[in-house]
Amino acid sequence: MGTSLGLDARVQWFGWGGLRWERLLPFIHQSLRGRAAPDVLLIHCGGNDLGNTKSLRLVTDMKRDLQDLHRRFPGTKILLSAISQRRWWRTANPGKIDKTRKWPWHPMAFLAP
């Protein structure tokens, strides 16, 4: 598939290993500085917060920040990937973290259409 995922589109990748949700918005704004708003923004973040941040707090922060991105980039489709399963979680009981990861609290469900 290559770096463009087999799409007939120009794909730009921005990544930061170990990114925590609280740093996501500044990272996105820095990465997009001087660029046109993207047509699609795929976010894969939040896994590093599990076990470090209370779930309700994480969901609240995600909802707030996703709504902010929606207001700043109204023409952009914002996609949030599921938090991936891991063999090992650094911060807490793996069973508890995995249960939290699967809990149906996806913050995108809270965004207005």
PDB file of N, CA, C and O in Angstrom, residues 39-85:
ATOM      1  N   ASP A  39      -8.076  17.790   4.502  1.00  0.00           N
ATOM      2  CA  ASP A  39      -9.411  17.268   4.207  1.00  0.00           C
ATOM      3  C   ASP A  39      -9.813  16.249   5.261  1.00  0.00           C
ATOM      4  O   ASP A  39     -10.966  16.167   5.660  1.00  0.00           O
ATOM      5  N   VAL A  40      -8.838  15.447   5.692  1.00  0.00           N
ATOM      6  CA  VAL A  40      -9.067  14.407   6.697  1.00  0.00           C
ATOM      7  C   VAL A  40      -7.944  14.472   7.719  1.00  0.00           C
ATOM      8  O   VAL A  40      -6.775  14.619   7.368  1.00  0.00           O
ATOM      9  N   LEU A  41      -8.315  14.358   8.990  1.00  0.00           N
ATOM     10  CA  LEU A  41      -7.335  14.315  10.069  1.00  0.00           C
ATOM     11  C   LEU A  41      -7.607  13.046  10.864  1.00  0.00           C
ATOM     12  O   LEU A  41      -8.662  12.906  11.480  1.00  0.00           O
ATOM     13  N   LEU A  42      -6.679  12.110  10.818  1.00  0.00           N
ATOM     14  CA  LEU A  42      -6.795  10.857  11.557  1.00  0.00           C
ATOM     15  C   LEU A  42      -5.947  10.959  12.817  1.00  0.00           C
ATOM     16  O   LEU A  42      -4.747  11.200  12.745  1.00  0.00           O
ATOM     17  N   ILE A  43      -6.586  10.791  13.958  1.00  0.00           N
ATOM     18  CA  ILE A  43      -5.903  10.919  15.246  1.00  0.00           C
ATOM     19  C   ILE A  43      -5.803   9.545  15.893  1.00  0.00           C
ATOM     20  O   ILE A  43      -6.801   8.850  16.050  1.00  0.00           O
ATOM     21  N   HIS A  44      -4.581   9.189  16.240  1.00  0.00           N
ATOM     22  CA  HIS A  44      -4.339   7.945  16.975  1.00  0.00           C
ATOM     23  C   HIS A  44      -3.612   8.348  18.251  1.00  0.00           C
ATOM     24  O   HIS A  44      -2.391   8.496  18.273  1.00  0.00           O
ATOM     25  N   CYS A  45      -4.387   8.585  19.303  1.00  0.00           N
ATOM     26  CA  CYS A  45      -3.824   9.094  20.543  1.00  0.00           C
ATOM     27  C   CYS A  45      -4.754   8.685  21.678  1.00  0.00           C
ATOM     28  O   CYS A  45      -5.935   8.448  21.465  1.00  0.00           O
ATOM     29  N   GLY A  46      -4.231   8.617  22.880  1.00  0.00           N
ATOM     30  CA  GLY A  46      -5.028   8.311  24.057  1.00  0.00           C
ATOM     31  C   GLY A  46      -4.543   7.084  24.802  1.00  0.00           C
ATOM     32  O   GLY A  46      -4.751   6.962  26.004  1.00  0.00           O
ATOM     33  N   GLY A  47      -3.904   6.163  24.105  1.00  0.00           N
ATOM     34  CA  GLY A  47      -3.432   4.947  24.751  1.00  0.00           C
ATOM     35  C   GLY A  47      -2.415   5.204  25.848  1.00  0.00           C
ATOM     36  O   GLY A  47      -2.410   4.522  26.866  1.00  0.00           O
ATOM     37  N   ASN A  48      -1.558   6.198  25.650  1.00  0.00           N
ATOM     38  CA  ASN A  48      -0.548   6.509  26.660  1.00  0.00           C
ATOM     39  C   ASN A  48      -1.148   7.155  27.903  1.00  0.00           C
ATOM     40  O   ASN A  48      -0.484   7.281  28.921  1.00  0.00           O
ATOM     41  N   ASP A  49      -2.413   7.572  27.805  1.00  0.00           N
ATOM     42  CA  ASP A  49      -3.085   8.183  28.944  1.00  0.00           C
ATOM     43  C   ASP A  49      -3.753   7.158  29.852  1.00  0.00           C
ATOM     44  O   ASP A  49      -3.993   7.435  31.026  1.00  0.00           O
ATOM     45  N   LEU A  50      -4.080   5.977  29.306  1.00  0.00           N
ATOM     46  CA  LEU A  50      -4.757   4.963  30.106  1.00  0.00           C
ATOM     47  C   LEU A  50      -3.855   4.524  31.249  1.00  0.00           C
ATOM     48  O   LEU A  50      -2.701   4.184  31.055  1.00  0.00           O
ATOM     49  N   GLY A  51      -4.392   4.560  32.452  1.00  0.00           N
ATOM     50  CA  GLY A  51      -3.608   4.225  33.633  1.00  0.00           C
ATOM     51  C   GLY A  51      -2.931   5.436  34.250  1.00  0.00           C
ATOM     52  O   GLY A  51      -2.499   5.390  35.389  1.00  0.00           O
ATOM     53  N   ASN A  52      -2.821   6.522  33.488  1.00  0.00           N
ATOM     54  CA  ASN A  52      -2.233   7.763  33.988  1.00  0.00           C
ATOM     55  C   ASN A  52      -3.278   8.825  34.259  1.00  0.00           C
ATOM     56  O   ASN A  52      -3.056   9.736  35.038  1.00  0.00           O
ATOM     57  N   THR A  53      -4.394   8.738  33.558  1.00  0.00           N
ATOM     58  CA  THR A  53      -5.463   9.725  33.643  1.00  0.00           C
ATOM     59  C   THR A  53      -6.763   8.979  33.897  1.00  0.00           C
ATOM     60  O   THR A  53      -7.012   7.953  33.267  1.00  0.00           O
ATOM     61  N   LYS A  54      -7.587   9.497  34.784  1.00  0.00           N
ATOM     62  CA  LYS A  54      -8.892   8.888  35.029  1.00  0.00           C
ATOM     63  C   LYS A  54      -9.688   8.882  33.734  1.00  0.00           C
ATOM     64  O   LYS A  54      -9.648   9.844  32.954  1.00  0.00           O
ATOM     65  N   SER A  55     -10.411   7.795  33.487  1.00  0.00           N
ATOM     66  CA  SER A  55     -11.147   7.627  32.229  1.00  0.00           C
ATOM     67  C   SER A  55     -12.117   8.768  31.967  1.00  0.00           C
ATOM     68  O   SER A  55     -12.193   9.275  30.847  1.00  0.00           O
ATOM     69  N   LEU A  56     -12.865   9.171  32.979  1.00  0.00           N
ATOM     70  CA  LEU A  56     -13.834  10.250  32.790  1.00  0.00           C
ATOM     71  C   LEU A  56     -13.136  11.546  32.401  1.00  0.00           C
ATOM     72  O   LEU A  56     -13.604  12.280  31.528  1.00  0.00           O
ATOM     73  N   ARG A  57     -12.003  11.816  33.009  1.00  0.00           N
ATOM     74  CA  ARG A  57     -11.230  13.021  32.679  1.00  0.00           C
ATOM     75  C   ARG A  57     -10.719  12.944  31.234  1.00  0.00           C
ATOM     76  O   ARG A  57     -10.781  13.915  30.484  1.00  0.00           O
ATOM     77  N   LEU A  58     -10.225  11.774  30.846  1.00  0.00           N
ATOM     78  CA  LEU A  58      -9.725  11.597  29.485  1.00  0.00           C
ATOM     79  C   LEU A  58     -10.843  11.811  28.465  1.00  0.00           C
ATOM     80  O   LEU A  58     -10.659  12.524  27.477  1.00  0.00           O
ATOM     81  N   VAL A  59     -12.007  11.233  28.716  1.00  0.00           N
ATOM     82  CA  VAL A  59     -13.140  11.403  27.799  1.00  0.00           C
ATOM     83  C   VAL A  59     -13.553  12.867  27.720  1.00  0.00           C
ATOM     84  O   VAL A  59     -13.803  13.394  26.633  1.00  0.00           O
ATOM     85  N   THR A  60     -13.583  13.544  28.852  1.00  0.00           N
ATOM     86  CA  THR A  60     -13.948  14.966  28.877  1.00  0.00           C
ATOM     87  C   THR A  60     -12.956  15.789  28.065  1.00  0.00           C
ATOM     88  O   THR A  60     -13.338  16.640  27.258  1.00  0.00           O
ATOM     89  N   ASP A  61     -11.674  15.527  28.265  1.00  0.00           N
ATOM     90  CA  ASP A  61     -10.636  16.251  27.518  1.00  0.00           C
ATOM     91  C   ASP A  61     -10.714  15.948  26.023  1.00  0.00           C
ATOM     92  O   ASP A  61     -10.568  16.850  25.187  1.00  0.00           O
ATOM     93  N   MET A  62     -10.942  14.680  25.681  1.00  0.00           N
ATOM     94  CA  MET A  62     -11.030  14.298  24.270  1.00  0.00           C
ATOM     95  C   MET A  62     -12.215  15.003  23.605  1.00  0.00           C
ATOM     96  O   MET A  62     -12.079  15.564  22.517  1.00  0.00           O
ATOM     97  N   LYS A  63     -13.353  14.987  24.274  1.00  0.00           N
ATOM     98  CA  LYS A  63     -14.553  15.632  23.731  1.00  0.00           C
ATOM     99  C   LYS A  63     -14.304  17.119  23.499  1.00  0.00           C
ATOM    100  O   LYS A  63     -14.585  17.646  22.421  1.00  0.00           O
ATOM    101  N   ARG A  64     -13.745  17.794  24.504  1.00  0.00           N
ATOM    102  CA  ARG A  64     -13.463  19.226  24.388  1.00  0.00           C
ATOM    103  C   ARG A  64     -12.520  19.516  23.228  1.00  0.00           C
ATOM    104  O   ARG A  64     -12.761  20.390  22.400  1.00  0.00           O
ATOM    105  N   ASP A  65     -11.444  18.749  23.139  1.00  0.00           N
ATOM    106  CA  ASP A  65     -10.434  19.008  22.107  1.00  0.00           C
ATOM    107  C   ASP A  65     -10.934  18.650  20.712  1.00  0.00           C
ATOM    108  O   ASP A  65     -10.627  19.352  19.739  1.00  0.00           O
ATOM    109  N   LEU A  66     -11.713  17.584  20.585  1.00  0.00           N
ATOM    110  CA  LEU A  66     -12.266  17.225  19.274  1.00  0.00           C
ATOM    111  C   LEU A  66     -13.274  18.261  18.813  1.00  0.00           C
ATOM    112  O   LEU A  66     -13.327  18.607  17.625  1.00  0.00           O
ATOM    113  N   GLN A  67     -14.049  18.804  19.736  1.00  0.00           N
ATOM    114  CA  GLN A  67     -14.974  19.881  19.377  1.00  0.00           C
ATOM    115  C   GLN A  67     -14.207  21.125  18.957  1.00  0.00           C
ATOM    116  O   GLN A  67     -14.596  21.815  18.012  1.00  0.00           O
ATOM    117  N   ASP A  68     -13.099  21.409  19.638  1.00  0.00           N
ATOM    118  CA  ASP A  68     -12.261  22.548  19.277  1.00  0.00           C
ATOM    119  C   ASP A  68     -11.691  22.370  17.864  1.00  0.00           C
ATOM    120  O   ASP A  68     -11.719  23.306  17.055  1.00  0.00           O
ATOM    121  N   LEU A  69     -11.197  21.176  17.567  1.00  0.00           N
ATOM    122  CA  LEU A  69     -10.680  20.911  16.216  1.00  0.00           C
ATOM    123  C   LEU A  69     -11.784  21.054  15.170  1.00  0.00           C
ATOM    124  O   LEU A  69     -11.551  21.594  14.088  1.00  0.00           O
ATOM    125  N   HIS A  70     -12.975  20.592  15.499  1.00  0.00           N
ATOM    126  CA  HIS A  70     -14.118  20.695  14.582  1.00  0.00           C
ATOM    127  C   HIS A  70     -14.444  22.170  14.304  1.00  0.00           C
ATOM    128  O   HIS A  70     -14.740  22.542  13.171  1.00  0.00           O
ATOM    129  N   ARG A  71     -14.373  23.023  15.328  1.00  0.00           N
ATOM    130  CA  ARG A  71     -14.624  24.464  15.135  1.00  0.00           C
ATOM    131  C   ARG A  71     -13.506  25.122  14.323  1.00  0.00           C
ATOM    132  O   ARG A  71     -13.765  25.954  13.465  1.00  0.00           O
ATOM    133  N   ARG A  72     -12.266  24.745  14.594  1.00  0.00           N
ATOM    134  CA  ARG A  72     -11.128  25.365  13.890  1.00  0.00           C
ATOM    135  C   ARG A  72     -11.004  24.914  12.434  1.00  0.00           C
ATOM    136  O   ARG A  72     -10.525  25.657  11.591  1.00  0.00           O
ATOM    137  N   PHE A  73     -11.383  23.670  12.179  1.00  0.00           N
ATOM    138  CA  PHE A  73     -11.263  23.100  10.840  1.00  0.00           C
ATOM    139  C   PHE A  73     -12.627  22.541  10.410  1.00  0.00           C
ATOM    140  O   PHE A  73     -12.798  21.320  10.315  1.00  0.00           O
ATOM    141  N   PRO A  74     -13.608  23.409  10.170  1.00  0.00           N
ATOM    142  CA  PRO A  74     -14.969  22.925   9.896  1.00  0.00           C
ATOM    143  C   PRO A  74     -15.089  22.066   8.643  1.00  0.00           C
ATOM    144  O   PRO A  74     -15.980  21.227   8.560  1.00  0.00           O
ATOM    145  N   GLY A  75     -14.207  22.227   7.691  1.00  0.00           N
ATOM    146  CA  GLY A  75     -14.270  21.429   6.469  1.00  0.00           C
ATOM    147  C   GLY A  75     -13.484  20.132   6.544  1.00  0.00           C
ATOM    148  O   GLY A  75     -13.438  19.367   5.582  1.00  0.00           O
ATOM    149  N   THR A  76     -12.866  19.871   7.684  1.00  0.00           N
ATOM    150  CA  THR A  76     -12.027  18.687   7.856  1.00  0.00           C
ATOM    151  C   THR A  76     -12.824  17.557   8.485  1.00  0.00           C
ATOM    152  O   THR A  76     -13.537  17.761   9.455  1.00  0.00           O
ATOM    153  N   LYS A  77     -12.699  16.376   7.909  1.00  0.00           N
ATOM    154  CA  LYS A  77     -13.284  15.186   8.528  1.00  0.00           C
ATOM    155  C   LYS A  77     -12.284  14.711   9.578  1.00  0.00           C
ATOM    156  O   LYS A  77     -11.124  14.452   9.273  1.00  0.00           O
ATOM    157  N   ILE A  78     -12.734  14.613  10.811  1.00  0.00           N
ATOM    158  CA  ILE A  78     -11.863  14.218  11.918  1.00  0.00           C
ATOM    159  C   ILE A  78     -12.190  12.787  12.301  1.00  0.00           C
ATOM    160  O   ILE A  78     -13.330  12.470  12.639  1.00  0.00           O
ATOM    161  N   LEU A  79     -11.193  11.930  12.209  1.00  0.00           N
ATOM    162  CA  LEU A  79     -11.346  10.519  12.549  1.00  0.00           C
ATOM    163  C   LEU A  79     -10.494  10.215  13.766  1.00  0.00           C
ATOM    164  O   LEU A  79      -9.350  10.644  13.849  1.00  0.00           O
ATOM    165  N   LEU A  80     -11.063   9.478  14.701  1.00  0.00           N
ATOM    166  CA  LEU A  80     -10.327   9.068  15.893  1.00  0.00           C
ATOM    167  C   LEU A  80     -10.242   7.559  15.888  1.00  0.00           C
ATOM    168  O   LEU A  80     -11.260   6.877  15.902  1.00  0.00           O
ATOM    169  N   SER A  81      -9.024   7.052  15.841  1.00  0.00           N
ATOM    170  CA  SER A  81      -8.860   5.595  15.825  1.00  0.00           C
ATOM    171  C   SER A  81      -9.124   5.028  17.215  1.00  0.00           C
ATOM    172  O   SER A  81      -9.027   5.726  18.223  1.00  0.00           O
ATOM    173  N   ALA A  82      -9.458   3.762  17.235  1.00  0.00           N
ATOM    174  CA  ALA A  82      -9.629   3.067  18.513  1.00  0.00           C
ATOM    175  C   ALA A  82      -8.263   2.953  19.183  1.00  0.00           C
ATOM    176  O   ALA A  82      -7.228   2.925  18.520  1.00  0.00           O
ATOM    177  N   ILE A  83      -8.265   2.883  20.491  1.00  0.00           N
ATOM    178  CA  ILE A  83      -7.011   2.689  21.219  1.00  0.00           C
ATOM    179  C   ILE A  83      -6.608   1.232  21.051  1.00  0.00           C
ATOM    180  O   ILE A  83      -7.376   0.322  21.345  1.00  0.00           O
ATOM    181  N   SER A  84      -5.428   1.033  20.536  1.00  0.00           N
ATOM    182  CA  SER A  84      -4.946  -0.307  20.207  1.00  0.00           C
ATOM    183  C   SER A  84      -4.650  -1.133  21.446  1.00  0.00           C
ATOM    184  O   SER A  84      -4.202  -0.620  22.467  1.00  0.00           O
ATOM    185  N   GLN A  85      -4.867  -2.432  21.296  1.00  0.00           N
ATOM    186  CA  GLN A  85      -4.500  -3.369  22.360  1.00  0.00           C
ATOM    187  C   GLN A  85      -2.981  -3.460  22.419  1.00  0.00           C
ATOM    188  O   GLN A  85      -2.303  -3.347  21.401  1.00  0.00           O
TER     189      GLN A  85
END
